[in-house]
XYZ file of C-alpha atoms in Angstrom:
717
model
C -41.320 -25.819 3.206
C -39.215 -26.849 6.457
C -36.360 -26.626 5.064
C -36.964 -22.751 3.364
C -38.105 -21.992 7.129
C -34.738 -23.532 8.322
C -32.807 -21.253 6.311
C -34.681 -17.841 6.405
C -33.643 -18.076 10.056
C -30.196 -18.188 9.246
C -30.387 -15.389 5.853
C -30.118 -17.998 3.649
C -31.779 -17.440 0.090
C -34.089 -19.923 -1.706
C -34.704 -17.912 -4.293
C -33.314 -14.993 -5.865
C -34.764 -12.274 -8.618
C -32.498 -11.141 -11.116
C -35.464 -9.020 -12.463
C -38.946 -7.792 -11.017
C -40.793 -9.951 -13.420
C -38.682 -13.318 -13.037
C -38.207 -15.292 -9.931
C -35.279 -18.356 -9.756
C -35.066 -20.956 -7.051
C -32.266 -21.813 -5.229
C -31.498 -25.646 -5.524
C -31.588 -27.766 -2.869
C -28.740 -29.277 -2.596
C -27.121 -25.189 -2.504
C -29.035 -24.628 0.279
C -28.291 -27.377 2.761
C -24.905 -26.935 1.333
C -24.976 -23.174 2.926
C -26.228 -23.736 6.297
C -23.801 -26.791 6.814
C -21.298 -23.936 6.428
C -23.443 -21.608 8.725
C -23.030 -24.819 11.102
C -26.125 -26.119 10.589
C -26.980 -29.401 9.626
C -30.076 -29.818 7.231
C -28.617 -33.048 5.195
C -31.708 -35.219 5.538
C -35.312 -34.201 6.365
C -34.822 -35.444 9.822
C -31.765 -32.758 10.727
C -33.705 -30.291 9.242
C -36.571 -30.912 11.413
C -33.694 -31.619 14.474
C -31.608 -27.767 13.173
C -35.211 -25.914 12.889
C -36.398 -27.252 16.439
C -33.440 -26.018 17.649
C -33.537 -22.380 16.116
C -36.437 -21.350 17.136
C -36.322 -22.401 20.495
C -32.993 -20.306 20.192
C -34.666 -17.281 18.689
C -38.041 -17.415 21.730
C -35.558 -17.857 24.718
C -33.243 -15.145 23.124
C -33.252 -11.623 25.254
C -31.041 -9.951 22.901
C -29.108 -10.202 19.935
C -25.382 -10.571 19.751
C -25.079 -7.067 18.513
C -27.662 -4.286 18.971
C -27.001 -0.985 16.863
C -27.810 2.289 19.042
C -28.184 5.432 16.210
C -27.413 8.646 17.626
C -29.406 12.000 16.861
C -27.338 14.494 16.202
C -30.430 17.377 17.291
C -31.336 15.455 20.495
C -34.852 15.991 21.316
C -35.926 17.809 24.795
C -37.495 14.333 25.988
C -34.856 11.381 27.033
C -33.749 9.610 23.947
C -35.336 6.051 23.674
C -33.147 3.030 23.843
C -33.009 0.443 20.590
C -36.197 -1.331 19.449
C -34.721 -5.210 20.732
C -33.704 -3.513 24.375
C -37.100 -1.727 24.160
C -38.778 -5.034 23.820
C -37.352 -6.986 26.832
C -40.197 -7.918 29.301
C -41.399 -5.193 32.253
C -38.536 -4.845 34.883
C -34.980 -6.368 32.884
C -32.416 -3.832 34.009
C -29.661 -3.174 31.924
C -26.014 -2.439 32.513
C -24.063 -0.110 29.614
C -20.263 -0.639 30.300
C -18.969 1.731 28.092
C -16.325 1.032 26.311
C -14.195 4.422 28.145
C -14.691 1.987 30.994
C -18.398 4.518 32.291
C -20.979 2.118 33.297
C -24.649 3.306 32.638
C -28.178 1.622 34.065
C -32.055 1.429 32.185
C -34.578 -0.797 33.339
C -37.182 -1.651 31.035
C -40.696 0.227 32.108
C -43.460 -1.854 33.372
C -44.657 -3.038 36.542
C -43.619 -1.075 40.246
C -42.436 -4.120 41.744
C -39.749 -3.665 38.917
C -39.176 -0.412 40.603
C -38.794 2.837 38.960
C -38.058 3.720 36.067
C -35.014 5.084 34.588
C -34.430 7.435 31.598
C -32.054 5.478 29.193
C -29.091 6.573 29.376
C -27.231 9.256 27.231
C -24.433 7.192 25.767
C -21.266 8.299 23.864
C -20.412 7.324 20.332
C -18.391 4.335 21.102
C -18.652 0.323 21.131
C -20.184 -0.788 24.456
C -21.283 -4.181 26.088
C -24.323 -4.344 27.452
C -25.618 -7.460 30.151
C -29.677 -7.539 31.070
C -31.007 -9.337 33.737
C -34.885 -10.122 34.057
C -36.719 -10.530 36.946
C -36.893 -14.107 36.829
C -32.754 -14.546 36.610
C -32.529 -14.684 32.756
C -29.504 -12.813 31.286
C -28.059 -11.838 27.765
C -24.817 -9.734 27.466
C -24.915 -7.943 24.026
C -22.189 -5.446 21.830
C -23.829 -2.419 21.798
C -23.050 0.390 18.760
C -23.990 3.756 19.349
C -22.961 5.471 15.819
C -23.944 8.906 14.540
C -26.298 9.634 11.682
C -24.450 9.949 8.692
C -20.499 9.906 8.041
C -18.257 12.990 6.937
C -19.339 13.937 3.849
C -17.250 16.169 1.246
C -16.839 19.821 0.354
C -20.269 20.967 -1.840
C -18.053 19.948 -4.981
C -14.877 18.609 -5.631
C -12.593 16.892 -8.418
C -9.800 14.223 -8.331
C -8.011 11.398 -10.545
C -8.440 7.819 -10.111
C -4.847 6.166 -10.529
C -4.164 2.607 -10.236
C -0.875 3.108 -7.849
C 1.476 0.050 -10.044
C 0.977 2.289 -13.303
C 2.558 5.111 -12.733
C 6.504 5.038 -12.416
C 9.101 7.738 -12.070
C 11.650 8.297 -12.838
C 12.712 6.876 -8.862
C 10.107 4.118 -8.966
C 11.945 0.689 -8.514
C 9.595 -0.864 -12.045
C 6.922 0.130 -10.648
C 5.135 2.974 -9.045
C 5.746 3.203 -5.027
C 4.092 5.273 -1.880
C 6.611 8.330 -2.979
C 4.934 8.436 -6.114
C 1.854 8.811 -5.062
C 3.141 11.787 -2.603
C 4.027 12.893 -5.332
C 1.368 13.100 -7.366
C -0.570 13.624 -4.437
C 1.146 17.234 -3.860
C 1.162 18.133 -7.611
C -1.867 17.482 -7.902
C -3.187 19.297 -4.973
C -1.116 22.394 -5.948
C -1.258 22.546 -9.782
C -4.399 21.269 -10.487
C -6.456 21.831 -7.506
C -7.769 18.665 -7.255
C -9.146 17.315 -3.620
C -8.804 13.669 -3.793
C -6.481 10.946 -5.461
C -8.055 7.382 -4.953
C -6.178 4.824 -5.233
C -6.590 0.629 -6.019
C -6.355 -0.826 -2.920
C -2.995 -1.388 -1.472
C -4.096 -4.510 0.086
C -0.552 -7.137 1.404
C -0.588 -9.645 -2.110
C 0.073 -14.017 -1.016
C 3.730 -14.629 -2.481
C 4.188 -16.991 -5.732
C 5.333 -17.154 -8.682
C 3.893 -15.878 -10.055
C 2.245 -13.003 -7.745
C -1.745 -13.092 -7.969
C -1.415 -9.153 -9.708
C -5.257 -8.478 -8.705
C -5.211 -5.735 -5.521
C -8.850 -7.617 -5.677
C -7.776 -10.650 -4.184
C -5.179 -9.894 -1.492
C -3.815 -11.918 1.651
C -4.804 -9.593 3.863
C -6.891 -5.919 3.523
C -6.094 -5.229 6.950
C -2.794 -4.670 6.483
C -0.493 -3.236 3.417
C 1.727 -4.652 1.058
C 5.407 -3.397 1.587
C 6.636 -4.060 -2.724
C 5.007 -0.073 -2.315
C 7.618 0.986 -0.566
C 9.862 3.882 -1.151
C 13.390 1.975 -0.281
C 15.347 5.247 -0.010
C 12.788 6.972 2.113
C 13.446 4.955 4.733
C 15.778 6.411 7.484
C 17.812 3.723 8.404
C 18.339 3.214 4.370
C 21.246 5.858 4.351
C 23.219 3.767 7.217
C 22.894 0.524 5.650
C 26.549 -1.017 5.424
C 26.708 -2.851 2.775
C 26.293 0.037 0.086
C 28.211 -1.889 -3.007
C 25.316 -4.506 -2.794
C 22.562 -1.694 -2.295
C 24.084 0.168 -5.446
C 24.036 -3.160 -7.537
C 20.329 -3.217 -6.676
C 19.714 0.359 -7.564
C 21.375 -0.479 -10.961
C 19.093 -3.114 -11.188
C 15.656 -1.834 -10.186
C 16.686 0.958 -12.908
C 17.261 -1.439 -15.688
C 13.432 -3.000 -14.254
C 11.986 0.831 -14.830
C 13.890 1.124 -18.095
C 12.447 -2.846 -18.890
C 8.729 -1.000 -18.834
C 9.414 3.142 -20.110
C 11.356 2.632 -22.691
C 11.031 -1.557 -24.126
C 7.272 -1.794 -23.314
C 7.621 -4.673 -20.978
C 4.975 -5.595 -18.363
C 5.087 -4.759 -14.813
C 6.572 -7.623 -13.043
C 5.644 -7.116 -9.852
C 7.954 -10.698 -8.301
C 11.033 -8.855 -10.121
C 9.850 -5.895 -7.993
C 10.123 -7.904 -4.651
C 12.889 -9.758 -5.289
C 15.185 -6.310 -5.305
C 13.280 -5.025 -2.682
C 13.257 -7.587 -0.295
C 16.919 -7.837 -0.282
C 17.265 -4.001 0.638
C 14.897 -4.113 2.975
C 16.592 -7.029 4.558
C 19.677 -5.009 4.951
C 17.771 -1.785 6.184
C 15.964 -4.134 8.419
C 19.679 -5.303 9.882
C 20.232 -1.005 10.664
C 19.323 -0.456 14.337
C 16.659 1.619 14.987
C 17.675 5.086 17.030
C 15.392 5.557 20.221
C 12.418 7.877 18.920
C 12.364 5.488 15.742
C 12.222 2.590 18.053
C 9.524 4.400 20.566
C 7.281 5.117 17.075
C 7.353 1.060 16.247
C 7.133 0.206 19.671
C 3.775 1.978 19.355
C 2.592 1.006 16.308
C 3.135 -2.794 18.052
C 1.268 -1.817 21.148
C -1.526 -0.776 19.123
C -1.957 -3.422 16.234
C -1.710 -6.093 18.749
C -2.712 -9.407 17.811
C -3.571 -9.037 14.085
C -0.636 -7.478 12.932
C 1.341 -11.004 15.051
C -0.997 -13.376 12.977
C -0.570 -11.476 10.043
C 4.028 -11.519 10.602
C 3.616 -15.138 11.673
C 1.971 -15.821 8.352
C 4.186 -13.958 6.141
C 7.375 -16.540 8.519
C 5.250 -19.495 7.596
C 4.605 -18.757 4.235
C 8.423 -18.266 4.015
C 9.586 -21.959 5.181
C 6.650 -23.494 4.112
C 4.383 -21.993 1.272
C 1.745 -19.419 0.720
C -0.487 -22.099 0.838
C -1.662 -22.805 5.166
C -3.396 -25.093 4.078
C -0.931 -27.209 2.901
C 1.230 -26.952 5.969
C 2.352 -28.855 8.906
C -1.113 -30.200 10.191
C -1.145 -28.068 13.863
C 0.182 -25.031 11.930
C -2.701 -24.687 10.283
C -4.232 -23.210 13.391
C -3.075 -20.023 14.431
C -3.213 -20.917 18.412
C -2.114 -23.873 18.282
C 1.333 -25.338 20.828
C 2.846 -25.906 17.225
C 2.474 -22.282 15.911
C 3.374 -20.365 19.489
C 6.923 -22.718 18.903
C 6.770 -21.574 15.444
C 6.893 -18.311 16.389
C 9.441 -18.129 18.819
C 11.152 -19.679 16.611
C 10.829 -17.533 13.667
C 10.788 -13.682 16.199
C 13.592 -12.457 13.444
C 11.712 -13.071 10.367
C 8.573 -11.951 12.582
C 10.109 -9.053 13.728
C 10.960 -8.155 9.370
C 7.512 -8.512 8.670
C 6.068 -6.593 11.602
C 9.238 -3.647 10.713
C 8.108 -3.745 6.997
C 4.408 -3.085 8.048
C 5.158 -0.282 10.180
C 7.204 1.491 7.679
C 4.229 1.155 4.812
C 2.115 2.414 7.372
C 4.576 5.351 8.002
C 4.909 6.193 4.483
C 1.204 5.960 3.966
C 1.088 8.439 6.472
C 3.738 10.768 4.577
C 1.336 10.655 1.203
C -1.466 11.641 2.826
C -0.154 14.513 4.956
C 1.213 15.333 1.727
C -2.372 15.254 -0.222
C -3.500 16.994 2.727
C -0.879 20.012 2.788
C -0.941 20.747 -0.830
C -4.616 21.856 -0.227
C -6.646 18.895 -1.354
C -10.192 18.600 1.302
C -10.090 15.218 1.022
C -6.842 13.528 0.061
C -6.300 9.572 -0.190
C -9.177 7.898 -1.085
C -7.951 4.264 -0.478
C -9.693 0.789 -2.019
C -11.013 -1.727 0.816
C -11.860 -5.469 -1.949
C -14.675 -7.634 -1.079
C -12.731 -10.403 0.085
C -9.692 -11.641 0.659
C -7.531 -15.038 -1.071
C -8.397 -18.148 0.909
C -4.888 -19.333 1.056
C -3.473 -15.479 2.103
C -3.178 -14.152 5.760
C -6.530 -13.072 6.849
C -7.910 -16.692 5.765
C -5.301 -18.455 7.977
C -5.506 -16.191 11.044
C -9.798 -15.581 11.011
C -10.046 -19.272 9.477
C -12.936 -19.077 12.145
C -14.733 -16.394 11.146
C -14.950 -17.744 7.116
C -17.194 -19.998 5.927
C -15.740 -22.921 4.788
C -16.241 -24.819 1.283
C -17.919 -21.336 0.552
C -17.378 -18.706 -2.211
C -18.498 -15.123 -3.352
C -19.262 -14.403 -6.288
C -22.279 -13.273 -8.450
C -25.406 -14.337 -9.803
C -26.041 -14.562 -13.407
C -27.441 -11.083 -15.078
C -28.440 -10.043 -18.657
C -24.372 -9.720 -19.219
C -22.575 -12.490 -17.551
C -24.743 -16.023 -17.426
C -23.114 -17.986 -16.271
C -22.581 -15.587 -12.922
C -19.468 -15.255 -11.041
C -16.900 -16.854 -8.858
C -14.187 -14.241 -7.439
C -12.793 -17.338 -5.304
C -13.190 -14.794 -1.882
C -14.550 -17.126 1.248
C -17.467 -15.223 2.421
C -17.555 -13.746 6.142
C -19.773 -15.774 8.242
C -22.704 -13.462 9.156
C -23.185 -15.362 12.413
C -20.210 -14.772 13.914
C -19.184 -11.549 12.906
C -22.443 -10.890 15.100
C -21.355 -12.821 17.780
C -17.730 -11.011 18.139
C -19.806 -7.160 18.025
C -17.739 -7.206 14.099
C -14.236 -7.430 15.825
C -13.133 -8.401 13.052
C -14.859 -5.610 10.709
C -14.300 -2.807 12.849
C -10.222 -3.700 12.927
C -10.483 -3.298 9.098
C -11.872 -0.615 8.826
C -9.804 1.468 11.620
C -7.159 0.778 10.480
C -7.641 1.607 6.440
C -8.679 4.745 7.591
C -5.986 5.796 9.483
C -4.648 7.282 6.718
C -7.460 8.390 4.282
C -9.411 11.132 3.560
C -11.896 8.418 2.412
C -12.630 5.257 1.423
C -14.259 3.509 -1.472
C -15.868 0.288 -0.883
C -16.012 -2.633 -3.672
C -19.401 -4.299 -4.455
C -20.470 -2.095 -1.406
C -23.694 -4.220 -1.578
C -21.849 -6.748 0.383
C -23.511 -5.170 3.719
C -26.603 -6.204 2.708
C -26.292 -9.470 1.793
C -23.310 -11.729 -1.160
C -23.769 -14.558 -3.669
C -22.037 -17.843 -1.870
C -20.517 -20.560 -4.232
C -20.515 -23.994 -3.084
C -17.202 -24.949 -3.650
C -16.880 -27.275 -7.632
C -20.316 -25.746 -7.811
C -21.015 -23.380 -10.772
C -21.796 -19.888 -9.833
C -25.252 -20.845 -11.293
C -25.803 -22.773 -8.452
C -25.366 -20.023 -5.087
C -27.319 -18.297 -3.618
C -27.674 -14.672 -1.197
C -26.688 -15.269 1.997
C -27.870 -12.161 4.071
C -25.915 -9.835 6.855
C -27.218 -8.108 9.715
C -26.811 -4.470 7.453
C -28.331 -2.340 10.165
C -25.195 -3.264 12.227
C -22.525 -3.130 9.370
C -23.405 0.188 8.519
C -23.564 1.198 12.070
C -19.367 0.400 12.641
C -18.918 1.826 8.896
C -20.353 5.042 9.711
C -18.641 5.033 13.597
C -15.182 4.626 11.968
C -15.853 6.851 9.503
C -16.658 9.442 11.440
C -14.032 8.950 14.538
C -11.543 8.888 11.117
C -13.520 12.311 9.667
C -13.182 10.026 6.364
C -15.787 10.200 3.542
C -17.260 7.161 2.073
C -18.069 5.663 -1.000
C -19.500 2.472 -1.957
C -19.606 0.915 -5.471
C -23.007 0.598 -6.237
C -22.975 -0.769 -9.965
C -24.109 -3.558 -10.826
C -27.330 -5.521 -9.311
C -28.255 -3.623 -6.810
C -31.537 -5.168 -4.548
C -34.376 -2.299 -3.900
C -33.910 -0.048 -1.088
C -29.881 -0.089 -0.780
C -29.105 2.709 -2.475
C -32.153 4.827 -0.391
C -30.430 3.101 2.552
C -27.026 3.957 2.002
C -27.590 7.728 1.391
C -29.522 7.969 4.240
C -26.530 6.953 6.137
C -24.568 9.217 4.290
C -22.281 6.864 1.916
C -21.781 8.273 -1.515
C -22.493 6.050 -4.493
C -20.718 5.279 -8.084
C -22.286 6.798 -11.457
C -20.717 6.207 -14.326
C -21.888 8.302 -17.317
C -22.711 5.430 -19.654
C -24.675 3.522 -17.649
C -26.789 6.575 -16.561
C -29.322 6.399 -18.213
C -33.236 6.692 -17.959
C -34.161 2.867 -17.938
C -37.744 3.255 -16.618
C -38.454 5.558 -19.390
C -36.985 6.430 -22.966
C -33.989 4.890 -22.017
C -31.289 8.177 -23.494
C -28.690 9.509 -21.406
C -29.630 11.127 -18.067
C -29.908 14.856 -18.344
C -27.032 16.234 -15.614
C -29.477 17.515 -13.327
C -32.008 13.883 -12.303
C -27.867 12.400 -11.484
C -27.626 12.459 -8.021
C -25.712 14.251 -5.850
C -24.579 12.187 -3.571
C -21.830 10.222 -5.340
C -18.620 9.829 -7.308
C -19.667 10.854 -10.871
C -16.880 9.112 -13.792
C -16.171 8.469 -16.987
C -14.691 4.929 -16.381
C -13.234 2.715 -13.789
C -10.693 0.224 -13.949
C -12.930 -3.034 -15.125
C -14.409 -0.424 -17.902
C -12.420 0.703 -21.084
C -10.794 4.154 -21.240
C -13.085 7.224 -22.022
C -10.549 6.717 -25.669
C -11.096 3.336 -26.159
C -14.792 3.799 -25.102
C -15.320 6.774 -28.219
C -13.103 5.611 -30.629
C -14.700 1.637 -30.347
C -11.085 0.360 -29.864
C -12.551 -1.613 -26.819
C -14.463 -3.357 -29.233
C -11.402 -4.564 -31.275
C -9.487 -5.545 -28.154
C -12.455 -8.236 -27.410
C -12.886 -9.732 -30.599
C -9.307 -10.123 -30.632
C -9.134 -12.392 -27.300
C -12.056 -13.861 -28.680
C -14.313 -12.597 -25.617
C -17.296 -11.418 -28.627
C -20.821 -12.868 -27.991
C -22.350 -11.431 -31.496
C -20.586 -11.202 -34.790
C -17.593 -8.410 -34.840
C -20.022 -5.702 -36.853
C -22.895 -6.070 -35.033
C -21.313 -5.051 -31.859
C -19.537 -2.668 -33.762
C -23.091 -1.086 -35.047
C -23.961 -0.768 -31.387
C -21.271 0.338 -29.972
C -20.987 3.349 -32.479
C -24.606 3.857 -32.544
C -23.957 4.418 -28.520
C -21.540 6.398 -28.782
C -22.697 8.750 -31.856
C -26.401 9.361 -29.239
C -23.862 10.416 -26.468
C -21.974 12.955 -28.409
C -24.997 14.427 -30.000
C -26.335 14.607 -26.836
C -22.912 16.577 -25.766
C -23.353 19.072 -29.007
C -26.782 19.758 -28.349
C -25.727 20.613 -24.437
C -23.649 22.958 -25.597
C -20.275 20.991 -24.261
C -18.476 20.136 -27.429
C -17.160 22.699 -29.060
C -13.932 21.388 -30.783
C -16.624 19.331 -32.996
C -17.424 15.909 -32.622
C -14.333 14.540 -35.173
C -11.312 15.219 -32.286
C -11.232 12.355 -30.047
C -9.312 14.831 -26.845
C -11.969 17.487 -27.371
C -15.330 14.352 -27.060
C -12.921 13.242 -23.732
C -13.125 16.763 -22.503
C -16.590 17.365 -23.419
C -17.236 13.865 -20.957
C -16.556 15.419 -18.334
C -17.500 18.640 -19.302
C -20.758 16.805 -18.632
C -20.314 15.298 -15.000
C -19.037 18.580 -13.617
C -22.761 19.807 -15.122
C -24.107 17.198 -12.779
C -24.356 17.543 -9.044
C -22.467 14.834 -7.718
C -20.496 15.890 -4.777
C -17.344 14.336 -6.202
C -15.642 14.251 -9.958
C -13.072 11.296 -10.392
C -10.837 11.802 -13.533
C -9.712 8.149 -14.448
C -5.957 9.169 -15.444
C -5.517 7.055 -18.119
C -8.053 9.050 -19.774
C -6.640 13.076 -19.253
C -3.056 10.928 -21.400
C -4.867 8.744 -23.856
C -4.600 5.210 -22.761
C -6.930 3.565 -25.174
C -6.075 0.162 -22.874
C -8.239 -0.767 -19.870
C -6.368 -1.611 -16.443
C -7.950 -5.167 -16.406
C -10.447 -7.003 -18.674
C -12.790 -9.224 -16.701
C -12.880 -12.424 -18.445
C -9.340 -12.642 -19.218
C -6.615 -14.587 -16.300
C -3.676 -14.723 -19.193
C -5.374 -13.898 -22.146
C -4.567 -10.296 -21.699
C -2.420 -8.428 -19.015
C -4.494 -7.935 -16.723
C -2.845 -5.223 -13.231
C 0.036 -4.978 -15.168
C 0.172 -2.315 -17.702
C 1.616 1.462 -16.848
C -0.304 4.297 -17.783
C 0.328 5.037 -21.510
C 0.022 7.820 -24.263
C -3.000 7.240 -27.506
C 0.133 5.521 -29.084
C 0.246 2.926 -26.301
C 3.906 4.253 -25.596
C 4.383 3.615 -21.565
C 4.941 7.309 -20.044
C 6.482 7.811 -16.344
C 4.766 10.019 -14.071
C 7.022 12.855 -14.813
C 5.260 12.696 -18.808
C 2.669 12.704 -17.040
C 1.923 15.853 -14.722
C 3.709 17.566 -17.632
C 1.518 16.303 -21.059
C -0.177 18.755 -22.652
C -3.161 17.249 -23.063
C -3.692 16.437 -19.685
C -3.310 20.215 -18.473
C -5.751 20.559 -21.650
C -8.437 18.943 -19.646
C -7.801 20.180 -16.492
C -8.597 23.136 -17.950
C -12.326 22.082 -17.775
C -11.684 21.845 -13.862
C -10.031 25.582 -14.188
C -13.115 26.726 -16.024
C -15.904 27.959 -13.126
C -19.062 28.686 -14.211
C -18.591 28.428 -17.659
C -18.326 24.653 -16.780
C -21.957 24.472 -16.853
C -22.028 23.719 -12.655
C -23.386 26.502 -11.516
C -27.277 25.631 -10.483
C -26.558 22.248 -10.813
C -27.547 21.311 -7.379
C -30.807 21.937 -7.679
C -32.219 18.479 -8.149
C -31.479 14.531 -7.507
C -33.384 11.901 -9.090
C -33.513 8.477 -8.230
C -30.491 6.611 -9.987
C -32.804 3.719 -11.264
C -31.329 0.517 -12.221
C -27.272 0.490 -13.850
C -25.798 -2.506 -15.208
C -22.261 -3.357 -15.951
C-alpha cells in the first residue's frame, strides 16, 4: 500500500482496466522503474517510505501547483471573475501579483481576516501565459505559471469536406521522386477551386532522423517542431535561379527525373534517401547564393523568432553529419547540448549550422505558401497538419530536450482485444513533472510552430494529453503502466495556442479511451475522429450506428492511413494481404467469412437507406455509397481518403509489419496497382464521379442531419 500511495502522488497507475469488468494489476517492478524515471527512489522498502514522506511533506507545504489554469468565460457575468480554485484556496491575506506576458502587473489579495487589508477582486486578465507570485502573511512564497485560456478552440464551418493525403505518396511531373510542398500547394489550389474542398489533411511533415536507410515512418521523427527539408520544392527557392553551377544542377534534375520515373513508370518504391541525396546536393549549391537584403531580413526574423530551439535543432543536424545520427554514441560531452564542448562545436560548425537553419526557414516559407494557396482557393480551413505522439529517442528533440524526457521509458499501448501483446512505439515520453515546472514551455513552442501555417491540427493519439502507457526499456509492452498528465493544463495550452492561430483542433481518439476523455475534449471544442467501420451500437445491438446518431464534433472518414482502403475493405483484399504476410490469427476461410459478413451487412444497410442506387455489385458505386452515408451524419468535417477516390487497394501502413510490407513508401495507385501521378489523380473520372456525391447538395441526405448527436461509445481499432 505504501508503494501504491507513492505512485498515486506521482500519477503512476498500479492497475488498469482494459474493460469495465476487468482490472489488471501492474507489476511492482514496473512501478519502481517508472518512479525512478520520474526521479523518485522506490528501490527498497526503506526508500519507498522515505520518498513517500518527502512527497507528502512537499504536497502539504506547497502553496500553488507549478502551473495554474484559468478558463476565460466568453460571456463574463456582471460580478468580478473568480480566481482559479488553487488560487482561491490560498491562506487568507495571501497577496498574489500577476505579471502578464505583455508586461502588465495585476494584484489580488485572498479574502479573510480584516488584518489582511481591503479585499480586491480577481483581475480581468488577458489571454496568455503569465507569471504569478504568491506571498502569505507569514512570509512563504510561491511562483507559478498562469495559463489564461478561452473556453473552446475555434470551430470549423457548419459542414466542410476535404482530402486526407500522405504527401510523399502524391508525385507530380515536377517531383523529385516523392511528393513535395510544391505538390501540396498545387493539390490544395485544385481541391479548393475544382471540387469545393474545405481542407487538406497531410501526414506529419516532421524532420526525420537521417540514416541508411532512414526510418520512413512520419510518426517517429527526429523533431516534431521543425519540418523536414526533404519536402522542399527545389526549383521554387528564389536563390535556385542564381546558382552558377548550372551544369551540375541539370545533372541533378535528370537524376531526379529518373527517380520519379522509376516510381511512376517502373513501379519502384519511393526512396526517401535517394531523394534526399539529390536534394541535399542541390541545396548546398543554393546555400552558396547570398540572400538579397529583403530575404536576409526575413531570414533573420525567422532566426530571432525561433531562438534557442532552432539553434539546438540545427546543431544536432550538424553534429549528426560528423558523428552519426545516434547522439547517445557521440563523444561524451557532446551528448549534453549545454556543455562547453557543445558550445565549441557550435562555433566550429557555424557554416553547417547556418545551412540547416536556412533549410528550416526555406521549408517554413513553402509551408506558408501552401497554406496561402489553400485559402486563396476558397478553403474554409486549409491545411490540416498532423502532430505525431512522440519523437525518435536518437533524434534532435530527444537530444535538445533530454531533461524533459523520461529516461529508459517508451510510449506504447496496453494489451487489448485486438493486440494481446500490447504495443511499444519506441518513443520516449515527456516527464509530466518537468513539463509542469517549465510552464509547458516545450509543448507551447511545439504547438506554436505547428500552427504557424495551419488551418487545423490533428493530434495523433490525443488521449496522450491525459495519460500515456509507459514501457520500461527491455520489457514487453504488457509490463507497462499508465502515467497521468495534467490534462487541464495540457488542454488549456492547446486551446490557447489554437485560439491564437485561429485553428481547428482534431483529436485522433480511436482505440482504448478512458471514460470522460471524449467529453472533456468536446467541452473544449476538440473534434474527434469517427471511422465508419467502427461506428456501431456497441452498447446495444452491435449493428451499424445510424448516421443521425453519429456525433457532430468529429471528422468522419471511411478509413485512415493505418487501415485498408475502402476498395480493399469492400473486396476483401485486405484479408488476403494479411494472409500472405502471415498476420492472421485464425484460418483464412474463417477470417474471410467474417469479413464478408461485415461488408455484406454494411452494403445491405446502405441499400436500405437508399444510398446505393448503383447496386451492390459495383465497387465504385459502393465506395460512393460509403461517402453518401458519411454526408448523412452530422459530422462537421468529412474526410475523403485520397486513394479511395482512385480505387487504390493498398494500405499506406500495415501495423504489425516492418520489412514485410513497404510501409510509408507507396505512391497513390489505381485499382490495378499502377502508380498515378498527381496530374492523373486530379483528372481521374473515378475521382470526379465520387466528388459529384459531395456536389449533390440536399440530395446526399445532409439536410436536417444535425438534429441529434449521441455519445460515441467504445470504438475498437
